[in-house]
N, CA, C and O atoms as a DFTB+ gen file, in Angstrom:
476 C
 N C O
     1  1      91.761     -38.831      87.154
     2  2      90.516     -38.275      86.647
     3  2      89.317     -39.056      87.188
     4  3      89.340     -40.282      87.287
     5  1      88.297     -38.322      87.525
     6  2      87.060     -38.929      87.993
     7  2      86.171     -39.228      86.787
     8  3      85.950     -38.354      85.948
     9  1      85.660     -40.457      86.696
    10  2      84.779     -40.774      85.555
    11  2      83.500     -39.950      85.642
    12  3      83.064     -39.579      86.732
    13  1      82.898     -39.664      84.480
    14  2      81.652     -38.895      84.494
    15  2      80.537     -39.705      85.158
    16  3      80.554     -40.935      85.113
    17  1      79.579     -39.029      85.767
    18  2      78.468     -39.768      86.382
    19  2      77.629     -40.457      85.307
    20  3      77.609     -40.017      84.157
    21  1      76.943     -41.528      85.676
    22  2      76.075     -42.201      84.691
    23  2      74.921     -41.285      84.320
    24  3      74.564     -40.395      85.091
    25  1      74.332     -41.495      83.142
    26  2      73.173     -40.677      82.764
    27  2      72.043     -40.889      83.772
    28  3      71.903     -41.983      84.319
    29  1      71.238     -39.859      84.020
    30  2      70.188     -39.983      85.025
    31  2      69.019     -40.876      84.596
    32  3      68.232     -41.301      85.442
    33  1      68.895     -41.165      83.303
    34  2      67.786     -41.987      82.817
    35  2      68.310     -43.101      81.933
    36  3      69.283     -42.926      81.199
    37  1      67.659     -44.240      82.012
    38  2      67.993     -45.390      81.175
    39  2      66.849     -45.596      80.186
    40  3      65.688     -45.678      80.588
    41  1      67.163     -45.676      78.921
    42  2      66.164     -45.954      77.891
    43  2      66.369     -47.399      77.463
    44  3      67.417     -47.759      76.927
    45  1      65.362     -48.215      77.704
    46  2      65.475     -49.639      77.385
    47  2      65.002     -49.922      75.969
    48  3      64.469     -49.048      75.285
    49  1      65.205     -51.146      75.551
    50  2      64.724     -51.571      74.233
    51  2      63.200     -51.592      74.234
    52  3      62.584     -51.806      75.278
    53  1      62.587     -51.372      73.076
    54  2      61.121     -51.418      72.999
    55  2      60.566     -52.816      73.264
    56  3      61.209     -53.824      72.969
    57  1      59.390     -52.850      73.813
    58  2      58.624     -54.084      73.954
    59  2      57.535     -53.984      72.892
    60  3      56.636     -53.150      72.995
    61  1      57.616     -54.820      71.891
    62  2      56.714     -54.703      70.744
    63  2      55.350     -55.321      71.041
    64  3      55.254     -56.343      71.721
    65  1      54.302     -54.690      70.523
    66  2      52.941     -55.195      70.743
    67  2      52.629     -56.353      69.804
    68  3      53.401     -56.667      68.898
    69  1      51.497     -56.973      70.037
    70  2      50.997     -58.004      69.146
    71  2      50.667     -57.345      67.803
    72  3      49.876     -56.404      67.757
    73  1      51.252     -57.821      66.737
    74  2      51.099     -57.196      65.417
    75  2      49.649     -57.199      64.931
    76  3      49.174     -56.187      64.416
    77  1      48.946     -58.307      65.086
    78  2      47.572     -58.397      64.608
    79  2      46.647     -57.488      65.409
    80  3      45.800     -56.809      64.830
    81  1      46.794     -57.464      66.721
    82  2      45.981     -56.592      67.561
    83  2      46.236     -55.121      67.211
    84  3      45.297     -54.329      67.135
    85  1      47.472     -54.768      67.004
    86  2      47.807     -53.386      66.628
    87  2      47.199     -53.013      65.282
    88  3      46.670     -51.914      65.116
    89  1      47.275     -53.925      64.328
    90  2      46.696     -53.668      63.005
    91  2      45.196     -53.438      63.109
    92  3      44.664     -52.496      62.521
    93  1      44.516     -54.299      63.856
    94  2      43.069     -54.164      64.017
    95  2      42.694     -52.865      64.744
    96  3      41.735     -52.190      64.369
    97  1      43.441     -52.535      65.755
    98  2      43.177     -51.305      66.492
    99  2      43.348     -50.080      65.602
   100  3      42.502     -49.186      65.610
   101  1      44.422     -50.032      64.843
   102  2      44.635     -48.916      63.914
   103  2      43.524     -48.838      62.877
   104  3      43.033     -47.754      62.562
   105  1      43.133     -49.980      62.354
   106  2      42.063     -50.032      61.354
   107  2      40.766     -49.445      61.920
   108  3      40.124     -48.620      61.270
   109  1      40.386     -49.862      63.109
   110  2      39.143     -49.376      63.736
   111  2      39.233     -47.890      64.089
   112  3      38.267     -47.149      63.907
   113  1      40.370     -47.462      64.585
   114  2      40.531     -46.048      64.924
   115  2      40.411     -45.173      63.683
   116  3      39.776     -44.119      63.717
   117  1      41.021     -45.614      62.594
   118  2      40.971     -44.816      61.361
   119  2      39.560     -44.742      60.786
   120  3      39.213     -43.757      60.134
   121  1      38.748     -45.759      61.015
   122  2      37.362     -45.749      60.558
   123  2      36.531     -44.783      61.404
   124  3      35.649     -44.100      60.884
   125  1      36.809     -44.728      62.689
   126  2      35.954     -43.993      63.617
   127  2      36.436     -42.594      63.985
   128  3      35.690     -41.847      64.618
   129  1      37.638     -42.218      63.617
   130  2      38.165     -40.896      63.966
   131  2      38.512     -40.113      62.707
   132  3      38.677     -40.685      61.630
   133  1      38.617     -38.819      62.857
   134  2      38.971     -37.952      61.733
   135  2      40.418     -38.164      61.322
   136  3      41.243     -38.630      62.107
   137  1      40.707     -37.812      60.080
   138  2      42.087     -37.886      59.601
   139  2      42.941     -36.956      60.459
   140  3      42.519     -35.844      60.776
   141  1      44.101     -37.390      60.823
   142  2      44.985     -36.593      61.657
   143  2      44.842     -36.883      63.145
   144  3      45.679     -36.454      63.939
   145  1      43.791     -37.607      63.535
   146  2      43.604     -37.940      64.944
   147  2      44.264     -39.265      65.331
   148  3      44.334     -39.601      66.513
   149  1      44.739     -40.004      64.355
   150  2      45.386     -41.285      64.614
   151  2      46.813     -41.210      64.093
   152  3      47.047     -40.902      62.924
   153  1      47.746     -41.491      64.962
   154  2      49.139     -41.527      64.516
   155  2      49.760     -42.837      64.979
   156  3      49.341     -43.436      65.970
   157  1      50.752     -43.253      64.244
   158  2      51.436     -44.504      64.523
   159  2      52.842     -44.202      64.985
   160  3      53.516     -43.353      64.403
   161  1      53.297     -44.885      66.026
   162  2      54.654     -44.700      66.512
   163  2      54.827     -45.389      67.846
   164  3      53.935     -46.086      68.330
   165  1      55.984     -45.182      68.426
   166  2      56.348     -45.830      69.677
   167  2      55.835     -45.025      70.866
   168  3      56.064     -43.818      70.948
   169  1      55.146     -45.689      71.781
   170  2      54.718     -45.082      73.029
   171  2      55.772     -45.394      74.080
   172  3      56.029     -46.561      74.379
   173  1      56.379     -44.363      74.637
   174  2      57.353     -44.560      75.708
   175  2      56.643     -44.425      77.039
   176  3      55.812     -43.536      77.226
   177  1      56.970     -45.298      77.947
   178  2      56.343     -45.270      79.262
   179  2      57.428     -45.323      80.323
   180  3      58.499     -45.890      80.101
   181  1      57.148     -44.732      81.471
   182  2      58.160     -44.595      82.511
   183  2      57.586     -44.941      83.878
   184  3      56.377     -45.098      84.046
   185  1      58.488     -45.057      84.849
   186  2      58.064     -45.456      86.190
   187  2      57.748     -44.280      87.107
   188  3      57.470     -44.487      88.289
   189  1      57.783     -43.080      86.607
   190  2      57.430     -41.920      87.416
   191  2      56.675     -40.926      86.552
   192  3      56.499     -41.144      85.354
   193  1      56.230     -39.838      87.161
   194  2      55.344     -38.936      86.444
   195  2      56.093     -37.760      85.834
   196  3      56.529     -37.860      84.687
   197  1      56.258     -36.681      86.527
   198  2      56.806     -35.462      85.938
   199  2      58.207     -35.647      85.375
   200  3      58.463     -35.297      84.222
   201  1      59.104     -36.188      86.166
   202  2      60.500     -36.260      85.718
   203  2      60.662     -37.089      84.457
   204  3      61.341     -36.662      83.523
   205  1      60.056     -38.254      84.412
   206  2      60.226     -39.144      83.270
   207  2      59.483     -38.678      82.039
   208  3      59.670     -39.236      80.958
   209  1      58.644     -37.666      82.179
   210  2      57.953     -37.114      81.024
   211  2      58.674     -35.891      80.482
   212  3      58.163     -35.226      79.580
   213  1      59.834     -35.584      81.005
   214  2      60.611     -34.456      80.502
   215  2      60.108     -33.110      80.986
   216  3      60.522     -32.076      80.460
   217  1      59.228     -33.096      81.972
   218  2      58.744     -31.822      82.506
   219  2      59.859     -31.189      83.320
   220  3      60.596     -31.878      84.026
   221  1      59.971     -29.898      83.218
   222  2      61.028     -29.204      83.957
   223  2      60.412     -28.263      84.976
   224  3      59.298     -27.769      84.801
   225  1      61.145     -28.032      86.023
   226  2      60.717     -27.134      87.081
   227  2      61.786     -27.100      88.150
   228  3      62.637     -27.987      88.216
   229  1      61.746     -26.104      88.963
   230  2      62.776     -25.951      89.989
   231  2      62.422     -26.666      91.291
   232  3      63.228     -26.665      92.222
   233  1      61.242     -27.272      91.379
   234  2      60.819     -27.908      92.621
   235  2      61.476     -29.264      92.865
   236  3      61.516     -29.731      94.002
   237  1      61.987     -29.893      91.824
   238  2      62.582     -31.220      91.958
   239  2      63.912     -31.280      91.214
   240  3      64.114     -30.577      90.225
   241  1      64.816     -32.128      91.701
   242  2      66.093     -32.372      91.030
   243  2      65.892     -33.541      90.062
   244  3      66.265     -34.677      90.354
   245  1      65.298     -33.238      88.909
   246  2      64.952     -34.292      87.956
   247  2      66.054     -34.592      86.942
   248  3      66.084     -35.682      86.372
   249  1      66.930     -33.668      86.716
   250  2      68.008     -33.827      85.730
   251  2      67.475     -34.346      84.394
   252  3      68.043     -35.266      83.806
   253  1      66.388     -33.754      83.927
   254  2      65.743     -34.254      82.716
   255  2      65.718     -33.244      81.570
   256  3      64.920     -33.377      80.643
   257  1      66.576     -32.251      81.630
   258  2      66.585     -31.218      80.588
   259  2      66.794     -31.804      79.200
   260  3      66.341     -31.229      78.210
   261  1      67.475     -32.941      79.117
   262  2      67.789     -33.548      77.820
   263  2      67.068     -34.884      77.617
   264  3      67.392     -35.628      76.690
   265  1      66.102     -35.188      78.470
   266  2      65.456     -36.496      78.429
   267  2      64.764     -36.777      77.100
   268  3      64.955     -37.845      76.518
   269  1      63.972     -35.844      76.621
   270  2      63.243     -36.093      75.363
   271  2      64.216     -36.265      74.207
   272  3      64.015     -37.137      73.362
   273  1      65.261     -35.456      74.153
   274  2      66.280     -35.635      73.108
   275  2      66.955     -36.998      73.229
   276  3      67.234     -37.644      72.219
   277  1      67.219     -37.438      74.460
   278  2      67.848     -38.743      74.689
   279  2      66.944     -39.872      74.193
   280  3      67.411     -40.817      73.557
   281  1      65.651     -39.765      74.490
   282  2      64.706     -40.794      74.044
   283  2      64.630     -40.813      72.516
   284  3      64.678     -41.877      71.899
   285  1      64.511     -39.633      71.917
   286  2      64.391     -39.577      70.453
   287  2      65.661     -40.051      69.756
   288  3      65.599     -40.595      68.654
   289  1      66.802     -39.848      70.390
   290  2      68.049     -40.363      69.811
   291  2      68.062     -41.892      69.854
   292  3      68.485     -42.539      68.896
   293  1      67.599     -42.463      70.962
   294  2      67.598     -43.921      71.111
   295  2      66.451     -44.579      70.349
   296  3      66.608     -45.667      69.796
   297  1      65.289     -43.908      70.324
   298  2      64.088     -44.460      69.692
   299  2      63.415     -43.372      68.849
   300  3      62.458     -42.749      69.308
   301  1      63.897     -43.136      67.629
   302  2      63.388     -42.027      66.801
   303  2      61.901     -42.088      66.468
   304  3      61.314     -41.058      66.134
   305  1      61.277     -43.252      66.547
   306  2      59.854     -43.346      66.206
   307  2      58.946     -43.044      67.396
   308  3      57.733     -43.240      67.308
   309  1      59.512     -42.572      68.503
   310  2      58.709     -42.249      69.689
   311  2      57.763     -41.095      69.389
   312  3      58.163     -40.084      68.811
   313  1      56.495     -41.256      69.790
   314  2      55.508     -40.200      69.576
   315  2      54.801     -39.792      70.862
   316  3      54.219     -38.709      70.919
   317  1      54.834     -40.633      71.899
   318  2      54.190     -40.301      73.160
   319  2      55.085     -40.688      74.329
   320  3      55.979     -41.526      74.201
   321  1      54.826     -40.060      75.470
   322  2      55.596     -40.331      76.680
   323  2      54.653     -40.198      77.862
   324  3      54.104     -39.123      78.101
   325  1      54.460     -41.285      78.604
   326  2      53.526     -41.299      79.724
   327  2      53.973     -42.314      80.759
   328  3      54.982     -42.992      80.566
   329  1      53.221     -42.429      81.873
   330  2      53.622     -43.363      82.914
   331  2      52.586     -44.438      83.233
   332  3      52.913     -45.416      83.904
   333  1      51.370     -44.283      82.777
   334  2      50.328     -45.234      83.155
   335  2      50.596     -46.646      82.643
   336  3      50.400     -47.613      83.380
   337  1      51.032     -46.779      81.418
   338  2      51.269     -48.112      80.848
   339  2      52.345     -48.861      81.609
   340  3      52.234     -50.072      81.803
   341  1      53.391     -48.161      82.046
   342  2      54.450     -48.824      82.800
   343  2      53.864     -49.542      84.005
   344  3      54.174     -50.706      84.256
   345  1      53.010     -48.838      84.751
   346  2      52.460     -49.435      85.964
   347  2      51.498     -50.574      85.649
   348  3      51.435     -51.548      86.400
   349  1      50.751     -50.472      84.560
   350  2      49.887     -51.585      84.158
   351  2      50.721     -52.804      83.765
   352  3      50.392     -53.929      84.140
   353  1      51.798     -52.581      83.010
   354  2      52.687     -53.684      82.633
   355  2      53.317     -54.319      83.870
   356  3      53.416     -55.542      83.961
   357  1      53.741     -53.490      84.818
   358  2      54.388     -54.004      86.021
   359  2      53.395     -54.795      86.871
   360  3      53.744     -55.847      87.405
   361  1      52.162     -54.301      87.002
   362  2      51.150     -55.056      87.758
   363  2      50.856     -56.392      87.076
   364  3      50.712     -57.412      87.750
   365  1      50.768     -56.393      85.753
   366  2      50.521     -57.641      85.033
   367  2      51.684     -58.609      85.223
   368  3      51.478     -59.811      85.395
   369  1      52.908     -58.079      85.190
   370  2      54.092     -58.925      85.340
   371  2      54.129     -59.599      86.705
   372  3      54.515     -60.763      86.810
   373  1      53.734     -58.880      87.751
   374  2      53.867     -59.459      89.088
   375  2      52.564     -60.058      89.606
   376  3      52.505     -60.486      90.759
   377  1      51.516     -60.098      88.778
   378  2      50.252     -60.687      89.221
   379  2      50.320     -62.206      89.166
   380  3      51.200     -62.790      88.534
   381  1      49.387     -62.811      89.830
   382  2      49.313     -64.275      89.832
   383  2      48.056     -64.716      89.102
   384  3      47.016     -64.061      89.173
   385  1      48.167     -65.821      88.408
   386  2      47.000     -66.376      87.727
   387  2      46.023     -66.913      88.758
   388  3      46.422     -67.316      89.850
   389  1      44.738     -66.917      88.410
   390  2      43.738     -67.504      89.285
   391  2      44.081     -68.974      89.463
   392  3      44.339     -69.676      88.485
   393  1      44.087     -69.431      90.672
   394  2      44.435     -70.817      90.950
   395  2      45.835     -70.956      91.509
   396  3      46.301     -72.073      91.737
   397  1      46.522     -69.827      91.735
   398  2      47.811     -69.872      92.405
   399  2      49.021     -69.921      91.513
   400  3      50.133     -69.711      91.998
   401  1      48.865     -70.192      90.214
   402  2      50.035     -70.207      89.347
   403  2      50.372     -68.815      88.900
   404  3      49.695     -67.863      89.287
   405  1      51.373     -68.673      88.115
   406  2      51.645     -67.358      87.548
   407  2      53.039     -66.896      87.787
   408  3      53.843     -67.533      88.466
   409  1      53.293     -65.758      87.201
   410  2      54.645     -65.272      87.199
   411  2      54.987     -64.326      88.300
   412  3      56.069     -63.754      88.168
   413  1      54.334     -64.069      89.282
   414  2      54.541     -63.069      90.325
   415  2      55.967     -62.814      90.723
   416  3      56.908     -63.372      90.159
   417  1      56.101     -61.992      91.668
   418  2      57.415     -61.664      92.168
   419  2      57.477     -60.219      92.559
   420  3      56.491     -59.487      92.477
   421  1      58.643     -59.820      92.985
   422  2      58.851     -58.442      93.388
   423  2      58.827     -57.528      92.183
   424  3      59.198     -57.932      91.081
   425  1      58.396     -56.311      92.388
   426  2      58.380     -55.315      91.319
   427  2      59.803     -54.947      90.952
   428  3      60.635     -54.709      91.828
   429  1      60.086     -54.900      89.662
   430  2      61.396     -54.515      89.165
   431  2      61.175     -53.520      88.045
   432  3      60.803     -53.905      86.936
   433  1      61.400     -52.245      88.322
   434  2      61.055     -51.202      87.363
   435  2      61.861     -51.275      86.080
   436  3      61.519     -50.597      85.111
   437  1      62.912     -52.067      86.041
   438  2      63.691     -52.135      84.806
   439  2      63.191     -53.225      83.875
   440  3      63.767     -53.419      82.805
   441  1      62.134     -53.945      84.247
   442  2      61.742     -55.096      83.451
   443  2      60.728     -54.783      82.365
   444  3      60.512     -55.611      81.480
   445  1      60.107     -53.628      82.402
   446  2      59.130     -53.341      81.364
   447  2      59.107     -51.865      81.059
   448  3      59.585     -51.049      81.846
   449  1      58.560     -51.530      79.933
   450  2      58.472     -50.126      79.549
   451  2      59.585     -49.757      78.605
   452  3      60.568     -50.485      78.467
   453  1      59.431     -48.630      77.958
   454  2      60.416     -48.178      77.009
   455  2      61.357     -47.149      77.587
   456  3      62.438     -46.921      77.044
   457  1      60.977     -46.545      78.641
   458  2      61.821     -45.548      79.275
   459  2      61.656     -45.670      80.764
   460  3      60.534     -45.791      81.256
   461  1      62.737     -45.641      81.485
   462  2      62.624     -45.725      82.928
   463  2      63.631     -44.837      83.614
   464  3      64.705     -44.569      83.076
   465  1      63.296     -44.391      84.770
   466  2      64.173     -43.538      85.551
   467  2      65.110     -44.387      86.360
   468  3      64.678     -45.350      86.994
   469  1      66.371     -44.062      86.358
   470  2      67.313     -44.773      87.207
   471  2      67.967     -43.806      88.189
   472  3      68.914     -44.173      88.885
   473  1      67.483     -42.615      88.246
   474  2      68.109     -41.662      89.158
   475  2      67.185     -40.567      89.515
   476  3      67.551     -39.674      90.278
């Protein structure tokens, strides 16, 4: 028997934000926005655009028909899915501090974000 192929997407563990910063941000948003415009939950971010957002279409072999269900099964508190944060996190991870120090290195798409494409 041939083993089944691996799933096309890998959902990683959440990277939690700073608790105090999140509390302050929520507090300010609730003061300045209407009720219902602020929601709390997990933001999932990915290393690509259409495929990792669960968009379907015949133009690409994305194999993402079940992606949103897969994410919600792994992380039920997920409320958003986008790609911009992943790239900001990755740039921050591989940037160097002024003065030559810092954590730089090669980009590794599996090191940050809540959702990433592996296929």
